[in-house]
mmCIF file of C-alpha atoms in Angstrom:
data_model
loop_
_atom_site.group_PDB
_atom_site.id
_atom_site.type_symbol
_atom_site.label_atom_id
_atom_site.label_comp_id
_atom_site.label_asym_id
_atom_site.label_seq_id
_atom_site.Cartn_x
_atom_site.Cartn_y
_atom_site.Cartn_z
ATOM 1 C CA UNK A 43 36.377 -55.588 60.656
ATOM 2 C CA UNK A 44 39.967 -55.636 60.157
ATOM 3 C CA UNK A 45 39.735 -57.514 56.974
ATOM 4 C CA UNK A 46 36.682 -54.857 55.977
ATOM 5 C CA UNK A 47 39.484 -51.913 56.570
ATOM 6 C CA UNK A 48 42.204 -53.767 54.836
ATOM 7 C CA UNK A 49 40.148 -53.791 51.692
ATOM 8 C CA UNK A 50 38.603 -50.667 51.866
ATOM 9 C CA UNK A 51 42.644 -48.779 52.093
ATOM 10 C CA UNK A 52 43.633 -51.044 49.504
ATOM 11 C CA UNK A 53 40.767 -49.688 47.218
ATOM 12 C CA UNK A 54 41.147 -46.217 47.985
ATOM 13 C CA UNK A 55 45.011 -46.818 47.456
ATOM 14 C CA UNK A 56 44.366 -47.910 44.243
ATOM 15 C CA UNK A 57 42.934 -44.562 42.927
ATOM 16 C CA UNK A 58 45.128 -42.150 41.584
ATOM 17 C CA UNK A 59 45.279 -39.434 44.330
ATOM 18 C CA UNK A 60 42.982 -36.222 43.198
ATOM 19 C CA UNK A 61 40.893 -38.149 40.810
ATOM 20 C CA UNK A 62 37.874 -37.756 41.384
ATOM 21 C CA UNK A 63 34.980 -40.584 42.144
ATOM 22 C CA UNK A 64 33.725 -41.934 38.917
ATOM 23 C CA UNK A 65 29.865 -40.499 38.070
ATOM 24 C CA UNK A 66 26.488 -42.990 37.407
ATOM 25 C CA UNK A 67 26.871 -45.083 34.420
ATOM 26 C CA UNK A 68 30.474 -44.392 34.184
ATOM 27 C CA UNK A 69 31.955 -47.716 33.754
ATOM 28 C CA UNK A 70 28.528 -49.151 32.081
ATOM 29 C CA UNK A 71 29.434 -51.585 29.465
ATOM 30 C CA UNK A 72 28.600 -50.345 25.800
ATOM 31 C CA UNK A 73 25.316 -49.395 24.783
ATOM 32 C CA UNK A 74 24.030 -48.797 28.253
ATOM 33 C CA UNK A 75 22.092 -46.056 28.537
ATOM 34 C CA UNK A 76 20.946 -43.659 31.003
ATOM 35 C CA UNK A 77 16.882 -43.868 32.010
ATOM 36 C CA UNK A 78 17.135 -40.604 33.565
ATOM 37 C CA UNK A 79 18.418 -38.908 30.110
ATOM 38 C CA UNK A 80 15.554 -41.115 28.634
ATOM 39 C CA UNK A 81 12.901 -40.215 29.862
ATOM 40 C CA UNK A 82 13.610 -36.520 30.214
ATOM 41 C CA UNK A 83 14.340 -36.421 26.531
ATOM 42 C CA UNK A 84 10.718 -37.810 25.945
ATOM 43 C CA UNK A 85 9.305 -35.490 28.146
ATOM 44 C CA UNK A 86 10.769 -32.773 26.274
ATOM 45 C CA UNK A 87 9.196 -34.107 22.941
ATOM 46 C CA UNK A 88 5.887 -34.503 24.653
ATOM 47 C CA UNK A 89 5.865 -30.618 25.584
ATOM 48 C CA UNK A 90 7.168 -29.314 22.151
ATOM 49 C CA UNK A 91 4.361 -31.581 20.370
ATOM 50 C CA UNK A 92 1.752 -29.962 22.910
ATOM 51 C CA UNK A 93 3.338 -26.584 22.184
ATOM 52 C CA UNK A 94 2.962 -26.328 18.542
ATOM 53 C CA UNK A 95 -0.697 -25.962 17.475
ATOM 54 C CA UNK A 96 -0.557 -23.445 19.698
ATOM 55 C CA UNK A 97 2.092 -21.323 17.430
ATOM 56 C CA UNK A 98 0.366 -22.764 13.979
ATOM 57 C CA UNK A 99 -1.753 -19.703 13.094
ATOM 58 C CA UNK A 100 -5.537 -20.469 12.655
ATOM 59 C CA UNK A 101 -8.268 -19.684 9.886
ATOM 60 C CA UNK A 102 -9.199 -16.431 11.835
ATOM 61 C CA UNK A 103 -5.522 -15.396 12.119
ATOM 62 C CA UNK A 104 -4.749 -15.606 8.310
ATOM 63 C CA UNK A 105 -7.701 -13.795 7.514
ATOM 64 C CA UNK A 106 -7.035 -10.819 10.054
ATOM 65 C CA UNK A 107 -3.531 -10.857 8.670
ATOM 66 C CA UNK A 108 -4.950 -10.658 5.120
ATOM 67 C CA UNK A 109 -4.930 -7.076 3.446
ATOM 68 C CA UNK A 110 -7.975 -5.650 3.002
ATOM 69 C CA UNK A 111 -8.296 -3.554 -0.818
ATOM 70 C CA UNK A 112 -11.428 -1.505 0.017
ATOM 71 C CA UNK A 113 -13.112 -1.776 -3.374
ATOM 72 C CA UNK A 114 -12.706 -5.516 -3.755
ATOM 73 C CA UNK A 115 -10.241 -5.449 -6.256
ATOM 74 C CA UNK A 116 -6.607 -6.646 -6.054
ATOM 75 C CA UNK A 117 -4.214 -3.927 -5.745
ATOM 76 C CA UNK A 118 -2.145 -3.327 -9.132
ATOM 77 C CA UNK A 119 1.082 -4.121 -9.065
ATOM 78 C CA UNK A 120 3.682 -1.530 -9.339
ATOM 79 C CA UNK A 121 5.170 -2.345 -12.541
ATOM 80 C CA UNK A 122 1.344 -2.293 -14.406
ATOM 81 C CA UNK A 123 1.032 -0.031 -17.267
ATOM 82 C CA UNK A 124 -1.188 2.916 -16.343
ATOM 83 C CA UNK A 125 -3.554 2.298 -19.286
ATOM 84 C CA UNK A 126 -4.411 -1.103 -16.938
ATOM 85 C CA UNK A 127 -4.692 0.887 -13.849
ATOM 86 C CA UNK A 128 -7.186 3.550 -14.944
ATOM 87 C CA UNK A 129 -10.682 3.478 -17.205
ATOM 88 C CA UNK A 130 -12.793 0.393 -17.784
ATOM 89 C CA UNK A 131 -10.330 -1.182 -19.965
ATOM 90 C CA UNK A 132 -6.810 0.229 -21.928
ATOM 91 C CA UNK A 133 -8.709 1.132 -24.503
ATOM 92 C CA UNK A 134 -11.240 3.130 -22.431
ATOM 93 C CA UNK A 135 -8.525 5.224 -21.322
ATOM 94 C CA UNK A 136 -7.007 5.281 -24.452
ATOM 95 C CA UNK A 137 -9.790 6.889 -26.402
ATOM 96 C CA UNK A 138 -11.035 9.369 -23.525
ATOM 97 C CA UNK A 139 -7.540 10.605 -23.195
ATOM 98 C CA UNK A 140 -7.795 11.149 -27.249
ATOM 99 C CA UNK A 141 -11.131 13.041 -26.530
ATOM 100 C CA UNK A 142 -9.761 15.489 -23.944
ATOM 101 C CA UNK A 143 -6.639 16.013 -26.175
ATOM 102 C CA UNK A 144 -8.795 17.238 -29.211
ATOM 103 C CA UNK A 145 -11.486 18.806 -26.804
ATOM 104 C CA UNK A 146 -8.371 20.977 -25.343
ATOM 105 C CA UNK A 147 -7.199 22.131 -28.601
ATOM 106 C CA UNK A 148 -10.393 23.206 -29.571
ATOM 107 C CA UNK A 149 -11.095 24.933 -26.603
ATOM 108 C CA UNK A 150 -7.841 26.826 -27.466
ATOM 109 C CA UNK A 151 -8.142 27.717 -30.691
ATOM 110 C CA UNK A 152 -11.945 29.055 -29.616
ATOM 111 C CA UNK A 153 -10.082 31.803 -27.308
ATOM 112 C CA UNK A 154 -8.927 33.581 -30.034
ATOM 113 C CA UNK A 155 -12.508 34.779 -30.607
ATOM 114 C CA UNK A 156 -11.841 37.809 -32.618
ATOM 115 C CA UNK A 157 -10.495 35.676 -35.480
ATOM 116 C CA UNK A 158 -13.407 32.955 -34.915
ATOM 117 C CA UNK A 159 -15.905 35.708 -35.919
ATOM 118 C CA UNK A 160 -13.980 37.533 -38.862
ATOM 119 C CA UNK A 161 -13.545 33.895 -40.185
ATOM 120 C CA UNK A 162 -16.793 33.319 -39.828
ATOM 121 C CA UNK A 163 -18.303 36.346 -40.817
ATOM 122 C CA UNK A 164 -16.119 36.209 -44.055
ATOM 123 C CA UNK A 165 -17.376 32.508 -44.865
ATOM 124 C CA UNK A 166 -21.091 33.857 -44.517
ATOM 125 C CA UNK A 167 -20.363 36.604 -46.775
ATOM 126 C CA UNK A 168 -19.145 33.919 -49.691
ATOM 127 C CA UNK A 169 -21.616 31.375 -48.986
ATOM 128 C CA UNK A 170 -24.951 33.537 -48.575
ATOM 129 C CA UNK A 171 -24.741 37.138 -47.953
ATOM 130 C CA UNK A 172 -22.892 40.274 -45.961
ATOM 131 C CA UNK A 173 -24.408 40.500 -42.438
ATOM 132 C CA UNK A 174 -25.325 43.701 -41.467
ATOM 133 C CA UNK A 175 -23.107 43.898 -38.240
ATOM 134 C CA UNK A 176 -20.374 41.275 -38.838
ATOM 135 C CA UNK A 177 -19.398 42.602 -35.394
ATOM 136 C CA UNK A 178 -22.228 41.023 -33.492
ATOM 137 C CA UNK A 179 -20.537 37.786 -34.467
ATOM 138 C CA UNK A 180 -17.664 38.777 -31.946
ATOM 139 C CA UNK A 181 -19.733 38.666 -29.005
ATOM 140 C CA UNK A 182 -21.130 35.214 -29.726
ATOM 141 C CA UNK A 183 -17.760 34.065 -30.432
ATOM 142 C CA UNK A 184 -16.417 35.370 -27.002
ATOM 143 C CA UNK A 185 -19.804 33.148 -25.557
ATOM 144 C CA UNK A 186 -18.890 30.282 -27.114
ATOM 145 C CA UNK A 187 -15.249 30.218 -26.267
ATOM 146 C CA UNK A 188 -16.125 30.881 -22.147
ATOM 147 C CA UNK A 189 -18.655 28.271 -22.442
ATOM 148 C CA UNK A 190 -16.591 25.933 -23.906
ATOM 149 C CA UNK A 191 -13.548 26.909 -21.827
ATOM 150 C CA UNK A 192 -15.878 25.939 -18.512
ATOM 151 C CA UNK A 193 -17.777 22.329 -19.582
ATOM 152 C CA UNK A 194 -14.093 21.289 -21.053
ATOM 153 C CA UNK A 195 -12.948 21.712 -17.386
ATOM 154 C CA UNK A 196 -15.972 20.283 -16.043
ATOM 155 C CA UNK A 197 -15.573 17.173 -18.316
ATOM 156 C CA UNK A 198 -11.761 16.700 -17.593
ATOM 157 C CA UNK A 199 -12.659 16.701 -13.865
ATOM 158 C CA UNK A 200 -15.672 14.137 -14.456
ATOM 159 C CA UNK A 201 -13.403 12.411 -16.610
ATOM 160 C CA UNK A 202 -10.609 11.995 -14.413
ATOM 161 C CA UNK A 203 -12.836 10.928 -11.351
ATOM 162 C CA UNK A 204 -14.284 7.840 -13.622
ATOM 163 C CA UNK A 205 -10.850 6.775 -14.650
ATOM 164 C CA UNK A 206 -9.762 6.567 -11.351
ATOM 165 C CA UNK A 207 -12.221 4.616 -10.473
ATOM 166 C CA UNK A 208 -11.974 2.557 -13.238
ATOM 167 C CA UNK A 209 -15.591 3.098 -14.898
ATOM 168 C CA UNK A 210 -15.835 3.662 -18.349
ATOM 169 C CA UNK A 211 -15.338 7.122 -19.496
ATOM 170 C CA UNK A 212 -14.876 7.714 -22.723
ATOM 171 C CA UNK A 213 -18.517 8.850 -23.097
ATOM 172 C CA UNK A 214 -17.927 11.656 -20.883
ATOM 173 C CA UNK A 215 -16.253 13.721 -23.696
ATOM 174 C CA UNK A 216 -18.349 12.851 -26.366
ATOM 175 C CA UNK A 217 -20.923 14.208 -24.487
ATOM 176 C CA UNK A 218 -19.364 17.275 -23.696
ATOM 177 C CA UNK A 219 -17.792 17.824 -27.136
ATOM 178 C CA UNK A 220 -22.128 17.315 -27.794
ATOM 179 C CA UNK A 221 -22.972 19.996 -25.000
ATOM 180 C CA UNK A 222 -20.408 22.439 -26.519
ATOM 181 C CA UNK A 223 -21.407 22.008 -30.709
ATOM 182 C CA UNK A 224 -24.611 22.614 -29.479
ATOM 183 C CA UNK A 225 -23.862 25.804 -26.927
ATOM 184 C CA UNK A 226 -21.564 27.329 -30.104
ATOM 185 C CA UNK A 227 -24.325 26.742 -32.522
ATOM 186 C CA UNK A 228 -26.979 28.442 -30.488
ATOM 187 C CA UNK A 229 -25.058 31.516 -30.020
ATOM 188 C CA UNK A 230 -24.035 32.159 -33.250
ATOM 189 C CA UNK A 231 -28.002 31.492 -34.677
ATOM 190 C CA UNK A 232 -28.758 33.934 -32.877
ATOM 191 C CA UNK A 233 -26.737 37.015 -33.562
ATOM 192 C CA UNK A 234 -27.450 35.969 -37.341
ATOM 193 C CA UNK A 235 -31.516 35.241 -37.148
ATOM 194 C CA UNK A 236 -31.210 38.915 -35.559
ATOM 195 C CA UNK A 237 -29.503 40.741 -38.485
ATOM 196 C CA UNK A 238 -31.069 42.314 -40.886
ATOM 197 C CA UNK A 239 -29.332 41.304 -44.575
ATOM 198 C CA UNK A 240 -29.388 38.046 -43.735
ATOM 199 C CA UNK A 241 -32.859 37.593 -42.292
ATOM 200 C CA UNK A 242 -34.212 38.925 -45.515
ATOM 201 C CA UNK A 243 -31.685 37.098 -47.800
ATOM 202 C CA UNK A 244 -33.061 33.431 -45.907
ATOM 203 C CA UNK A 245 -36.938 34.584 -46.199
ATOM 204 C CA UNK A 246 -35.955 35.451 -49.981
ATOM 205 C CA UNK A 247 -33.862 31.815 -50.638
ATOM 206 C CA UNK A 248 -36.431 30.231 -48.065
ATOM 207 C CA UNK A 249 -40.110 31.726 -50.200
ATOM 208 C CA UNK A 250 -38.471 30.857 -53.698
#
């Protein structure tokens, strides 16, 4: 027991006084290694492998997380030109902008309806004969030029909706350009197959 002391101060002498005790694995020889750091490293790996499919998003995920267009069409892109973006095709919108442009001018030139009927009743006058009541022709003009004034505004509407949805549209002011030649026409027929001089100058021209 003595001997057992002996050694024991003679240890504890040997350490530097307030060092402290040296930890596990200390004073291993090189390239030990710790199990415990081991295994709790694998451990680790094992729950981050288990862990990630979980954060992987699935088929049903991407699709929620896909944007839905509506109409089944991608959505244009902000720098697309806006004869892409509206009308069948650029040169649907194209032309039916042409249309509306010409069928807007017209329409214009139409309200001045006073000088539409001296025109025309001064191109009747060269061409066949002096109506009776050139004034009659300023009624028909004033007709025409409301009519036409309401189906252009009806066909820029209609127009409009069919570019926006990207239909073709340039049909939509032939037809109304159609709708109006035919609405002017039948106005001013019929102020002139109800006067007088010129009734009896086409049954004259007409019987010969």
């Amino acid at each position: 027991m003595a001997g057992t002391d002996a050694d024991a101060a003679g240890v504890s002498g040997s350490r530097p006084q307030g060092r402290p005790a040296p930890q596990y694995g200390e004073y291993a020889p090189e390239g030990w290694v710790n199990p415990v750091l081991v295994e709790q490293e694998r451990l680790e790996r094992q729950q981050a492998e288990r862990d990630r499919p979980e954060q992987q998003p699935g088929p049903r995920t991407m699709a929620a997380k896909r944007p839905d267009t509506g109409s089944g069409r991608a959505p244009a892109a902000a720098g697309t030109p806006v004869a892409a973006r509206f009308g069948a095709s650029p040169a649907d919108f194209l032309l039916t902008v042409m249309l509306l442009a010409f069928g807007l001018v017209s329409v214009l030139q139409s309200l001045a309806f006073r000088s539409v009927a001296a025109n025309l009743a001064r191109e009747l006058e060269l061409r066949y004969t002096e109506m009776s009541d050139p004034g009659a022709l300023v009624g028909a003009a004033l007709v025409s030029a409301i009519g036409g004034l309401v189906l252009f505004v009806l066909v820029a509407w209609w127009s409009v909706v069919r570019l926006r949805n990207r239909k073709r549209t340039v049909w939509v002011p032939l037809l109304g350009g159609l709708v109006a030649s035919v609405l002017t026409l039948s106005a001013f027929l019929t102020v002139m197959l109800h006067d007088d001089h010129f009734v009896a100058w086409f049954m004259q021209h007409a019987g010969g």
